[in-house]
Amino acid sequence: VSVRFPDDFVFGASTSAYQIEGAWNEGGRGESIWDRFAHTPGKVRDDENGDIACDHYHRWAEDLDLVKRANLSVYRFSTAWPRLFPEGRGARNPAGFDFYDRIVDGCFERGIDPWLCFYHWDLPQVLQDRGGWENRDIVGWYADYAEAVAEHFAPRVKNFILFNEPGVFVELGYHHGIHAPGIATVTAQGAAIHHVNLATAEGLRRVRAVAPAAKIGTVLAVTNYQPASTSEADIAAHALLDAENVLAYGDPLFLGTYPLQLANIVGPFIHDGDMDCIRAEIDFLGVNHYSRMIVEADESGLPRVIDIRDVAPASLMRWEIWPRSLYNVLVRMRDRYGDIPLYVCENGMASINEVMNPEGCRAPDGSIADVDRMTYLHGYLSAAADAMADGVDLRGYMIWTLLDNFEWSLGYVMRFGLIEVDPDTKDRRPKQSFHWYAELAKTRTLPPVVGDLPAGTLPIRPV
Ligand code: IFM
C-alpha cells in the first residue's frame, strides 16, 4: 500500500550555519566557540574545521536553487550569532544581516518558506569567555539576540525556532567536553541545562512581542532510549540518560518541572520564581530523531549506550537503523506533552557505503546511488505516517540534510547530505536520494526504493 501525506504536510531540508557557511572570518563575522574548538589541535577528527565548510556563504544561490529543484517548500537554516553580533551583544554587523536577508529573499524568489533557527550551537567566543551557558546572564544575552533577529526578519519569516537540540550541545559541550566549548563537569552541565531552559522561555516571550504573527517553536533531539534489561541498574541508568538528554528540556517547557533524576544536577541553579516562568507556550515542537539507543549501567552505575554496529543495521555514526523508533518518539511527545503540532526537523543518515565502499555505490552517471539512504528514509517516513494514522499531529518533515557538511567533532567523514560536495572544488552533485526525495515532495506519496543495497550491508529491518 503506498503511503500518501496530506496536501498541507510540508517537506523541507534542514541545515545549520557553522556546518555549511564557511567564511568564518569574512564579512565582519566574529569568532564562535566552534572556530576556537576546531582550531585547537586534537579536538576534531583529522583537525578539520568549518573555515570553508561547503562555502555556502558564497554559493547560497546555487544551494537555494537545489532546494527548489528538490520541490521542497521549506528551508530550515540557522543564523550564526557571531555573524550578526560579532561581540555577542551591542553593535550589529550589517554585512551579516545582509547575508541572511539574501537567504530569506532568495527563498521567497524560489517559492520556498524560510524557517529561521536562532541557535544551532555557534555561540560567540566572547560570550563563552564570560562563562557561556554556565553564566546566568546568558538568558538576557540570548533573549536580546533572538529579539533583534526576529524584529529584523519578521514578518517576512513566519516560523522561528528558538534552539536546535539543547540536549546535544549541553551534554556534548558542557558535560562530556567532546564538542565546543569542551567543558566536562556536572556543575557546568546543571547550570547550562537550567539557563537554556530559562532562555527558551524568555526568548519566546521576547520574540512573541516583536513577531506576534509568527509561529515560534523549539527543536529537541529525541532519541528512543530503551533499557538493556529489566535489572534495576539498567533501568536507573536508562532513566538518567533519558532525563539528561530529553526530559531535561521537554519537562520544564511543557510541564514546568524537572525530572527527579536531575534534582541534584540542576537544583543548585534554580532561583526562587524560576519554575513559575520556565514553561513556554510554544506553537510547535520540532523533533529531531535518528535512532533507538539501548542503555545499560556501566561498572559505576552510570549510563552507557551499547554499540550495536555488529549486531544490527546501523549508519556510519553507529546509530541503529530501526524506523519504529521514530513512531515511538512522536507518540511519546504527544502522550507526555499534549497535542501540540509536531514537525520532524531532522532525520537522515550518514551512509557507511559512501565512505567504505565509494566505488560500489556510484551509478553509471557518476552520481552516488545511495540505496541505503533511500531505504532508511522510506522506513522512517513510513513510521511517521503510522504515527499520524494513530492521531499524532505531525505537520511536516525536514530531512537532515541538504549537503554533505561539517559533522562537528567528526569532521567531514559523516555524509548526511542529499547532495555530495566535492572536498576540493566544492562542486555540488545530487545523489540518487535527492531525486527520490524530490519525487516524494512532488507527489506526497512515498516512492518505492529501486536498486540493491551494496553487498555486505546489513539489512534494514521493516517498521
Ligand atoms: O549534524 C547534526 C546536527 O547539527 C544536529 N543534529 C544531528 C545532526 C547529525 O549528527
Short mmCIF file of C-alpha atoms and ligand atoms in Angstrom, two decimals:
data_model
loop_
_atom_site.label_atom_id
_atom_site.label_comp_id
_atom_site.label_asym_id
_atom_site.label_seq_id
_atom_site.Cartn_x
_atom_site.Cartn_y
_atom_site.Cartn_z
CA VAL A 1 0.00 0.00 0.00
CA SER A 2 1.53 3.35 -0.95
CA VAL A 3 1.83 5.94 1.80
CA ARG A 4 0.43 9.37 0.97
CA PHE A 5 0.96 12.50 3.04
CA PRO A 6 -1.76 15.17 3.35
CA ASP A 7 -1.76 18.16 0.99
CA ASP A 8 -0.78 20.60 3.74
CA PHE A 9 2.10 18.44 5.03
CA VAL A 10 5.39 20.23 4.35
CA PHE A 11 8.61 18.68 3.10
CA GLY A 12 11.83 20.53 3.68
CA ALA A 13 15.54 20.35 4.37
CA SER A 14 17.45 21.49 7.46
CA THR A 15 20.93 22.98 7.62
CA SER A 16 23.00 24.88 10.17
CA ALA A 17 25.29 27.88 9.82
CA TYR A 18 28.62 26.58 11.10
CA GLN A 19 28.25 23.28 9.28
CA ILE A 20 27.87 24.79 5.80
CA GLU A 21 28.66 28.50 5.61
CA GLY A 22 32.44 28.72 5.85
CA ALA A 23 33.67 32.34 5.51
CA TRP A 24 34.49 32.13 9.18
CA ASN A 25 36.40 35.40 9.22
CA GLU A 26 34.73 37.20 6.32
CA GLY A 27 32.05 39.86 6.21
CA GLY A 28 32.76 41.09 9.73
CA ARG A 29 31.90 37.79 11.43
CA GLY A 30 33.17 37.31 14.97
CA GLU A 31 34.75 34.14 16.35
CA SER A 32 32.45 31.38 17.57
CA ILE A 33 33.14 28.66 20.10
CA TRP A 34 33.27 26.22 17.19
CA ASP A 35 36.03 28.22 15.47
CA ARG A 36 38.05 28.19 18.68
CA PHE A 37 37.39 24.49 19.34
CA ALA A 38 38.08 23.31 15.79
CA HIS A 39 41.24 25.40 15.59
CA THR A 40 42.56 23.67 18.70
CA PRO A 41 44.63 20.65 17.62
CA GLY A 42 43.18 17.30 18.54
CA LYS A 43 39.61 18.38 19.08
CA VAL A 44 38.13 17.45 15.69
CA ARG A 45 38.83 14.32 13.65
CA ASP A 46 41.86 15.00 11.42
CA ASP A 47 41.87 18.55 12.75
CA GLU A 48 39.20 19.55 10.25
CA ASN A 49 37.15 22.70 10.75
CA GLY A 50 34.34 24.82 9.33
CA ASP A 51 36.57 27.59 7.93
CA ILE A 52 35.34 26.89 4.42
CA ALA A 53 32.84 24.07 5.01
CA CYS A 54 30.52 23.95 1.96
CA ASP A 55 31.29 27.57 1.11
CA HIS A 56 27.57 28.21 1.34
CA TYR A 57 28.31 31.83 2.24
CA HIS A 58 29.31 32.33 -1.38
CA ARG A 59 27.28 29.57 -3.03
CA TRP A 60 23.97 30.16 -1.26
CA ALA A 61 22.08 30.95 -4.50
CA GLU A 62 23.10 27.64 -6.04
CA ASP A 63 22.04 25.87 -2.85
CA LEU A 64 18.63 27.50 -2.81
CA ASP A 65 18.25 26.53 -6.47
CA LEU A 66 18.84 22.95 -5.37
CA VAL A 67 16.21 23.24 -2.63
CA LYS A 68 13.78 24.39 -5.30
CA ARG A 69 14.85 21.63 -7.67
CA ALA A 70 14.03 19.16 -4.89
CA ASN A 71 10.46 20.57 -4.81
CA LEU A 72 10.82 21.46 -1.13
CA SER A 73 8.53 24.07 0.34
CA VAL A 74 10.61 24.68 3.49
CA TYR A 75 14.27 25.53 4.02
CA ARG A 76 15.36 25.49 7.66
CA PHE A 77 18.62 27.34 8.35
CA SER A 78 20.26 28.90 11.37
CA THR A 79 21.70 32.35 11.82
CA ALA A 80 25.24 32.49 13.17
CA TRP A 81 25.09 34.69 16.26
CA PRO A 82 28.72 35.87 15.77
CA ARG A 83 27.95 36.84 12.16
CA LEU A 84 25.13 39.10 13.33
CA PHE A 85 26.69 40.31 16.59
CA PRO A 86 30.45 39.77 16.40
CA GLU A 87 30.84 40.88 20.03
CA GLY A 88 27.87 38.77 21.11
CA ARG A 89 25.98 41.87 22.24
CA GLY A 90 25.71 45.51 21.25
CA ALA A 91 26.81 46.52 17.77
CA ARG A 92 25.23 44.74 14.84
CA ASN A 93 27.19 43.58 11.83
CA PRO A 94 25.26 44.94 8.83
CA ALA A 95 27.01 42.55 6.42
CA GLY A 96 25.74 39.63 8.49
CA PHE A 97 22.16 40.86 8.34
CA ASP A 98 22.59 41.42 4.59
CA PHE A 99 23.69 37.83 4.15
CA TYR A 100 20.61 36.39 5.83
CA ASP A 101 18.42 38.93 4.01
CA ARG A 102 19.73 37.37 0.82
CA ILE A 103 18.85 33.89 2.10
CA VAL A 104 15.35 34.89 3.14
CA ASP A 105 14.61 36.88 -0.02
CA GLY A 106 16.26 34.17 -2.11
CA CYS A 107 13.87 31.64 -0.60
CA PHE A 108 10.84 33.74 -1.47
CA GLU A 109 12.06 34.28 -5.03
CA ARG A 110 12.07 30.50 -5.36
CA GLY A 111 8.75 29.84 -3.65
CA ILE A 112 10.39 28.41 -0.52
CA ASP A 113 9.35 29.20 3.04
CA PRO A 114 12.41 30.06 5.19
CA TRP A 115 12.38 28.72 8.77
CA LEU A 116 14.92 30.54 10.89
CA CYS A 117 16.63 28.94 13.89
CA PHE A 118 18.38 31.38 16.23
CA TYR A 119 20.81 28.95 17.78
CA HIS A 120 22.50 25.92 16.29
CA TRP A 121 25.47 25.76 18.66
CA ASP A 122 27.83 28.52 17.40
CA LEU A 123 27.96 30.79 20.45
CA PRO A 124 30.16 33.90 20.10
CA GLN A 125 33.50 33.12 21.75
CA VAL A 126 33.42 36.44 23.63
CA LEU A 127 30.34 35.22 25.47
CA GLN A 128 31.97 31.89 26.24
CA ASP A 129 34.87 33.87 27.69
CA ARG A 130 32.30 35.17 30.18
CA GLY A 131 31.08 31.67 31.04
CA GLY A 132 28.79 30.90 28.12
CA TRP A 133 25.81 28.77 29.11
CA GLU A 134 27.17 28.45 32.65
CA ASN A 135 26.60 32.17 33.25
CA ARG A 136 23.00 33.02 34.16
CA ASP A 137 23.37 36.33 32.31
CA ILE A 138 23.17 34.38 29.09
CA VAL A 139 19.40 34.28 29.46
CA GLY A 140 19.37 38.00 28.75
CA TRP A 141 22.14 37.86 26.13
CA TYR A 142 20.25 35.21 24.21
CA ALA A 143 16.87 36.94 24.53
CA ASP A 144 18.33 40.25 23.28
CA TYR A 145 19.87 38.45 20.32
CA ALA A 146 16.76 36.46 19.40
CA GLU A 147 14.56 39.54 19.75
CA ALA A 148 16.82 41.60 17.46
CA VAL A 149 16.88 38.86 14.82
CA ALA A 150 13.13 38.29 14.98
CA GLU A 151 12.45 42.01 14.77
CA HIS A 152 14.58 42.27 11.66
CA PHE A 153 13.24 39.22 9.84
CA ALA A 154 9.55 39.28 10.82
CA PRO A 155 7.06 39.47 9.21
CA ARG A 156 8.92 38.01 6.22
CA VAL A 157 9.95 34.96 8.22
CA LYS A 158 6.88 33.27 9.64
CA ASN A 159 8.46 30.39 11.56
CA PHE A 160 11.15 30.86 14.17
CA ILE A 161 12.98 28.18 16.13
CA LEU A 162 14.46 29.11 19.50
CA PHE A 163 17.03 26.32 19.85
CA ASN A 164 18.29 23.33 17.98
CA GLU A 165 18.86 20.33 20.24
CA PRO A 166 19.79 21.91 23.58
CA GLY A 167 20.29 18.40 24.95
CA VAL A 168 23.07 17.75 22.49
CA PHE A 169 25.05 20.95 22.83
CA VAL A 170 24.77 20.90 26.62
CA GLU A 171 25.65 17.21 27.01
CA LEU A 172 28.47 17.13 24.48
CA GLY A 173 29.76 20.65 25.07
CA TYR A 174 29.37 21.15 28.83
CA HIS A 175 29.11 17.66 30.31
CA HIS A 176 31.28 15.36 28.20
CA GLY A 177 33.53 18.02 26.67
CA ILE A 178 33.73 16.49 23.21
CA HIS A 179 32.04 19.42 21.50
CA ALA A 180 32.71 23.13 21.88
CA PRO A 181 33.43 24.65 24.32
CA GLY A 182 34.92 21.39 25.60
CA ILE A 183 33.87 21.55 29.25
CA ALA A 184 33.26 18.36 31.21
CA THR A 185 31.79 18.94 34.65
CA VAL A 186 28.47 18.17 36.27
CA THR A 187 28.36 21.73 37.55
CA ALA A 188 28.60 23.11 34.03
CA GLN A 189 26.02 20.61 32.86
CA GLY A 190 23.49 21.60 35.55
CA ALA A 191 23.97 25.32 35.01
CA ALA A 192 23.75 25.02 31.23
CA ILE A 193 20.57 22.91 31.35
CA HIS A 194 18.78 25.41 33.53
CA HIS A 195 19.99 28.52 31.70
CA VAL A 196 18.99 27.11 28.31
CA ASN A 197 15.53 26.40 29.65
CA LEU A 198 15.18 29.88 31.11
CA ALA A 199 16.44 31.29 27.80
CA THR A 200 13.84 29.29 25.89
CA ALA A 201 11.01 30.74 27.96
CA GLU A 202 12.38 34.28 27.98
CA GLY A 203 13.30 34.07 24.30
CA LEU A 204 9.77 33.04 23.47
CA ARG A 205 8.27 36.00 25.33
CA ARG A 206 10.63 38.47 23.67
CA VAL A 207 10.28 37.07 20.15
CA ARG A 208 6.50 36.87 20.52
CA ALA A 209 6.41 40.57 21.40
CA VAL A 210 8.18 41.63 18.21
CA ALA A 211 6.78 38.95 15.89
CA PRO A 212 3.22 38.43 17.10
CA ALA A 213 2.04 36.80 13.87
CA ALA A 214 4.92 34.31 13.68
CA LYS A 215 4.83 30.68 14.74
CA ILE A 216 7.54 30.13 17.33
CA GLY A 217 8.80 26.72 18.33
CA THR A 218 11.86 24.93 19.53
CA VAL A 219 13.58 21.72 18.50
CA LEU A 220 14.57 18.83 20.76
CA ALA A 221 16.72 15.83 19.96
CA VAL A 222 14.51 12.92 20.93
CA THR A 223 16.34 9.62 20.87
CA ASN A 224 14.35 6.49 21.62
CA TYR A 225 16.30 5.26 24.65
CA GLN A 226 15.46 1.76 25.84
CA PRO A 227 16.90 -0.08 28.86
CA ALA A 228 19.12 -3.05 28.05
CA SER A 229 17.40 -5.26 30.62
CA THR A 230 14.91 -5.18 33.45
CA SER A 231 17.69 -5.01 36.05
CA GLU A 232 17.37 -2.16 38.50
CA ALA A 233 20.77 -0.83 37.47
CA ASP A 234 19.98 -0.73 33.75
CA ILE A 235 16.60 0.83 34.34
CA ALA A 236 18.09 3.55 36.54
CA ALA A 237 20.90 4.22 34.04
CA HIS A 238 18.38 4.44 31.21
CA ALA A 239 16.16 6.82 33.17
CA LEU A 240 19.11 9.10 33.91
CA LEU A 241 20.25 9.28 30.29
CA ASP A 242 16.72 9.90 29.06
CA ALA A 243 16.29 12.61 31.69
CA GLU A 244 19.58 14.32 30.80
CA ASN A 245 19.01 14.30 27.06
CA VAL A 246 15.27 14.58 26.55
CA LEU A 247 13.17 15.32 29.64
CA ALA A 248 15.59 17.98 30.93
CA TYR A 249 14.25 20.25 28.19
CA GLY A 250 10.76 18.93 27.43
CA ASP A 251 9.53 18.79 31.03
CA PRO A 252 10.33 22.39 32.03
CA LEU A 253 8.99 23.68 28.72
CA PHE A 254 5.67 21.87 28.84
CA LEU A 255 5.17 20.82 32.46
CA GLY A 256 7.17 23.41 34.42
CA THR A 257 9.14 20.71 36.24
CA TYR A 258 12.44 18.83 36.09
CA PRO A 259 12.65 15.06 36.14
CA LEU A 260 13.60 13.70 39.58
CA GLN A 261 16.85 12.26 38.26
CA LEU A 262 18.16 15.79 37.72
CA ALA A 263 17.33 17.21 41.14
CA ASN A 264 20.95 17.24 42.33
CA ILE A 265 22.34 18.36 38.99
CA VAL A 266 20.05 21.27 38.22
CA GLY A 267 18.74 22.03 41.72
CA PRO A 268 21.66 24.27 42.78
CA PHE A 269 20.98 26.65 39.90
CA ILE A 270 17.26 27.18 40.40
CA HIS A 271 16.38 30.56 41.90
CA ASP A 272 13.10 31.42 43.59
CA GLY A 273 10.43 32.02 40.98
CA ASP A 274 12.29 30.31 38.12
CA MET A 275 9.91 27.39 37.93
CA ASP A 276 6.95 29.75 37.65
CA CYS A 277 8.24 31.22 34.41
CA ILE A 278 10.03 28.31 32.80
CA ARG A 279 7.06 26.98 30.89
CA ALA A 280 6.68 28.35 27.39
CA GLU A 281 3.57 28.23 25.24
CA ILE A 282 5.33 27.42 22.01
CA ASP A 283 3.37 26.98 18.78
CA PHE A 284 5.07 23.82 17.61
CA LEU A 285 7.67 21.33 18.72
CA GLY A 286 10.41 20.19 16.38
CA VAL A 287 11.56 16.63 16.92
CA ASN A 288 14.98 15.60 15.66
CA HIS A 289 15.25 11.88 15.54
CA TYR A 290 17.70 9.37 14.16
CA SER A 291 17.86 6.27 16.26
CA ARG A 292 17.00 3.96 19.09
CA MET A 293 19.73 3.55 21.71
CA ILE A 294 19.94 0.68 24.16
CA VAL A 295 21.26 1.77 27.55
CA GLU A 296 22.97 -0.29 30.24
CA ALA A 297 24.63 0.60 33.52
CA ASP A 298 28.43 0.66 33.44
CA GLU A 299 30.63 -0.50 36.32
CA SER A 300 29.84 2.64 38.31
CA GLY A 301 26.15 2.50 37.53
CA LEU A 302 26.30 5.34 35.00
CA PRO A 303 24.53 5.10 31.63
CA ARG A 304 26.39 3.53 28.72
CA VAL A 305 24.93 3.13 25.23
CA ILE A 306 25.55 -0.35 23.82
CA ASP A 307 27.38 -0.36 20.49
CA ILE A 308 25.06 -2.32 18.19
CA ARG A 309 27.04 -1.89 14.99
CA ASP A 310 27.95 -5.56 14.69
CA VAL A 311 24.56 -6.98 15.53
CA ALA A 312 22.06 -4.60 13.95
CA PRO A 313 21.80 -2.35 10.90
CA ALA A 314 23.47 0.95 11.62
CA SER A 315 24.73 4.10 9.97
CA LEU A 316 28.34 5.23 9.93
CA MET A 317 27.56 7.09 13.16
CA ARG A 318 26.93 3.65 14.71
CA TRP A 319 23.33 4.72 15.20
CA GLU A 320 20.93 1.83 14.84
CA ILE A 321 18.59 1.91 11.87
CA TRP A 322 15.25 0.88 13.28
CA PRO A 323 12.42 3.00 11.83
CA ARG A 324 9.91 2.13 14.54
CA SER A 325 11.86 4.41 16.86
CA LEU A 326 10.51 7.48 15.05
CA TYR A 327 6.96 6.28 15.64
CA ASN A 328 7.80 5.71 19.30
CA VAL A 329 9.19 9.19 19.94
CA LEU A 330 6.40 11.02 18.10
CA VAL A 331 3.76 9.15 20.09
CA ARG A 332 5.73 9.73 23.27
CA MET A 333 5.93 13.51 22.75
CA ARG A 334 2.19 13.65 22.10
CA ASP A 335 1.32 11.47 25.10
CA ARG A 336 3.63 13.28 27.51
CA TYR A 337 3.28 16.89 26.37
CA GLY A 338 -0.14 17.05 24.75
CA ASP A 339 -1.46 17.63 21.30
CA ILE A 340 0.97 20.29 20.11
CA PRO A 341 1.74 20.45 16.36
CA LEU A 342 4.91 18.46 15.68
CA TYR A 343 7.45 18.68 12.89
CA VAL A 344 10.29 16.27 12.30
CA CYS A 345 13.01 18.90 11.95
CA GLU A 346 15.87 16.44 11.36
CA ASN A 347 16.12 12.84 10.29
CA GLY A 348 18.55 11.17 7.95
CA MET A 349 21.66 9.04 7.84
CA ALA A 350 25.40 9.03 7.30
CA SER A 351 25.99 6.20 4.88
CA ILE A 352 28.63 3.59 5.56
CA ASN A 353 28.78 2.66 1.90
CA GLU A 354 29.62 6.14 0.67
CA VAL A 355 32.75 6.11 2.79
CA MET A 356 33.76 2.44 2.98
CA ASN A 357 32.63 1.38 -0.47
CA PRO A 358 32.63 4.58 -2.57
CA GLU A 359 33.01 2.95 -5.96
CA GLY A 360 30.42 0.27 -5.16
CA CYS A 361 27.70 2.85 -4.79
CA ARG A 362 28.41 5.02 -7.84
CA ALA A 363 25.76 4.89 -10.54
CA PRO A 364 26.92 4.76 -14.18
CA ASP A 365 26.37 8.53 -14.50
CA GLY A 366 28.82 9.08 -11.63
CA SER A 367 26.25 10.11 -9.05
CA ILE A 368 26.04 8.33 -5.71
CA ALA A 369 23.48 5.53 -5.70
CA ASP A 370 22.61 5.76 -2.02
CA VAL A 371 20.12 2.94 -1.83
CA ASP A 372 20.82 2.65 1.89
CA ARG A 373 19.74 6.26 2.48
CA MET A 374 16.58 5.87 0.41
CA THR A 375 15.76 2.67 2.29
CA TYR A 376 16.34 4.45 5.60
CA LEU A 377 14.12 7.36 4.56
CA HIS A 378 11.42 5.07 3.27
CA GLY A 379 11.33 3.25 6.60
CA TYR A 380 11.35 6.34 8.81
CA LEU A 381 8.79 8.21 6.72
CA SER A 382 6.52 5.17 6.82
CA ALA A 383 6.87 5.20 10.60
CA ALA A 384 5.98 8.90 10.64
CA ALA A 385 2.88 8.13 8.59
CA ASP A 386 1.95 5.38 11.06
CA ALA A 387 2.18 7.88 13.91
CA MET A 388 -0.11 10.25 12.01
CA ALA A 389 -2.56 7.41 11.42
CA ASP A 390 -2.55 6.94 15.19
CA GLY A 391 -3.53 10.56 15.73
CA VAL A 392 -0.19 12.36 16.11
CA ASP A 393 -0.47 15.91 14.77
CA LEU A 394 2.63 15.77 12.59
CA ARG A 395 2.70 18.65 10.12
CA GLY A 396 5.96 18.26 8.26
CA TYR A 397 9.29 16.56 7.72
CA MET A 398 12.67 18.22 7.15
CA ILE A 399 15.49 15.99 6.16
CA TRP A 400 18.96 16.21 7.65
CA THR A 401 20.44 17.39 5.41
CA LEU A 402 20.82 19.18 2.10
CA LEU A 403 24.60 18.98 1.68
CA ASP A 404 27.40 16.74 2.94
CA ASN A 405 28.90 19.02 5.56
CA PHE A 406 30.98 19.51 8.69
CA GLU A 407 29.75 16.97 11.24
CA TRP A 408 31.17 18.70 14.32
CA SER A 409 33.90 16.73 16.11
CA LEU A 410 33.72 14.03 13.43
CA GLY A 411 34.73 16.39 10.63
CA TYR A 412 33.68 15.66 7.06
CA VAL A 413 33.62 11.86 7.11
CA MET A 414 29.96 11.64 8.12
CA ARG A 415 27.98 12.41 5.00
CA PHE A 416 24.32 13.04 5.70
CA GLY A 417 23.58 15.03 2.54
CA LEU A 418 21.18 14.57 -0.33
CA ILE A 419 23.95 16.30 -2.26
CA GLU A 420 27.60 15.36 -2.46
CA VAL A 421 30.06 18.24 -2.08
CA ASP A 422 33.45 17.83 -3.71
CA PRO A 423 36.00 18.36 -0.93
CA ASP A 424 38.32 20.38 -3.18
CA THR A 425 36.19 22.24 -5.69
CA LYS A 426 33.05 22.38 -3.52
CA ASP A 427 31.03 21.45 -6.59
CA ARG A 428 27.61 20.03 -5.75
CA ARG A 429 26.33 16.78 -7.19
CA PRO A 430 22.88 15.43 -6.21
CA LYS A 431 22.79 11.83 -5.04
CA GLN A 432 20.01 9.49 -6.10
CA SER A 433 18.23 10.11 -2.80
CA PHE A 434 17.92 13.76 -3.86
CA HIS A 435 15.75 12.72 -6.80
CA TRP A 436 13.87 10.22 -4.66
CA TYR A 437 13.07 12.88 -2.05
CA ALA A 438 12.13 15.39 -4.78
CA GLU A 439 9.67 12.86 -6.12
CA LEU A 440 8.17 12.41 -2.67
CA ALA A 441 7.85 16.17 -2.18
CA LYS A 442 6.15 16.49 -5.56
CA THR A 443 3.74 13.57 -5.33
CA ARG A 444 3.38 13.37 -1.50
CA THR A 445 3.49 9.64 -1.99
CA LEU A 446 6.45 7.54 -0.78
CA PRO A 447 8.26 6.39 -3.91
CA PRO A 448 9.49 2.80 -3.99
CA VAL A 449 13.22 2.29 -3.49
CA VAL A 450 14.76 0.87 -6.61
CA GLY A 451 18.19 -0.80 -6.57
CA ASP A 452 20.11 -3.15 -4.36
CA LEU A 453 21.98 -2.38 -1.19
CA PRO A 454 25.71 -2.85 -1.76
CA ALA A 455 26.97 -6.29 -0.78
CA GLY A 456 27.77 -6.57 2.89
CA THR A 457 25.20 -4.01 4.06
CA LEU A 458 23.19 -5.29 6.98
CA PRO A 459 19.51 -5.40 6.02
CA ILE A 460 17.32 -2.64 7.36
CA ARG A 461 14.54 -4.11 9.44
CA PRO A 462 10.98 -3.31 8.43
CA VAL A 463 8.95 -0.97 10.62
O1 IFM B 1 24.74 17.31 12.18
C1 IFM B 1 23.93 17.20 13.31
C2 IFM B 1 23.11 18.44 13.51
O2 IFM B 1 23.90 19.58 13.62
C3 IFM B 1 22.28 18.32 14.76
N1 IFM B 1 21.54 17.09 14.78
C4 IFM B 1 22.20 15.87 14.46
C5 IFM B 1 22.99 16.03 13.17
C6 IFM B 1 23.73 14.71 12.86
O3 IFM B 1 24.58 14.38 13.90
#
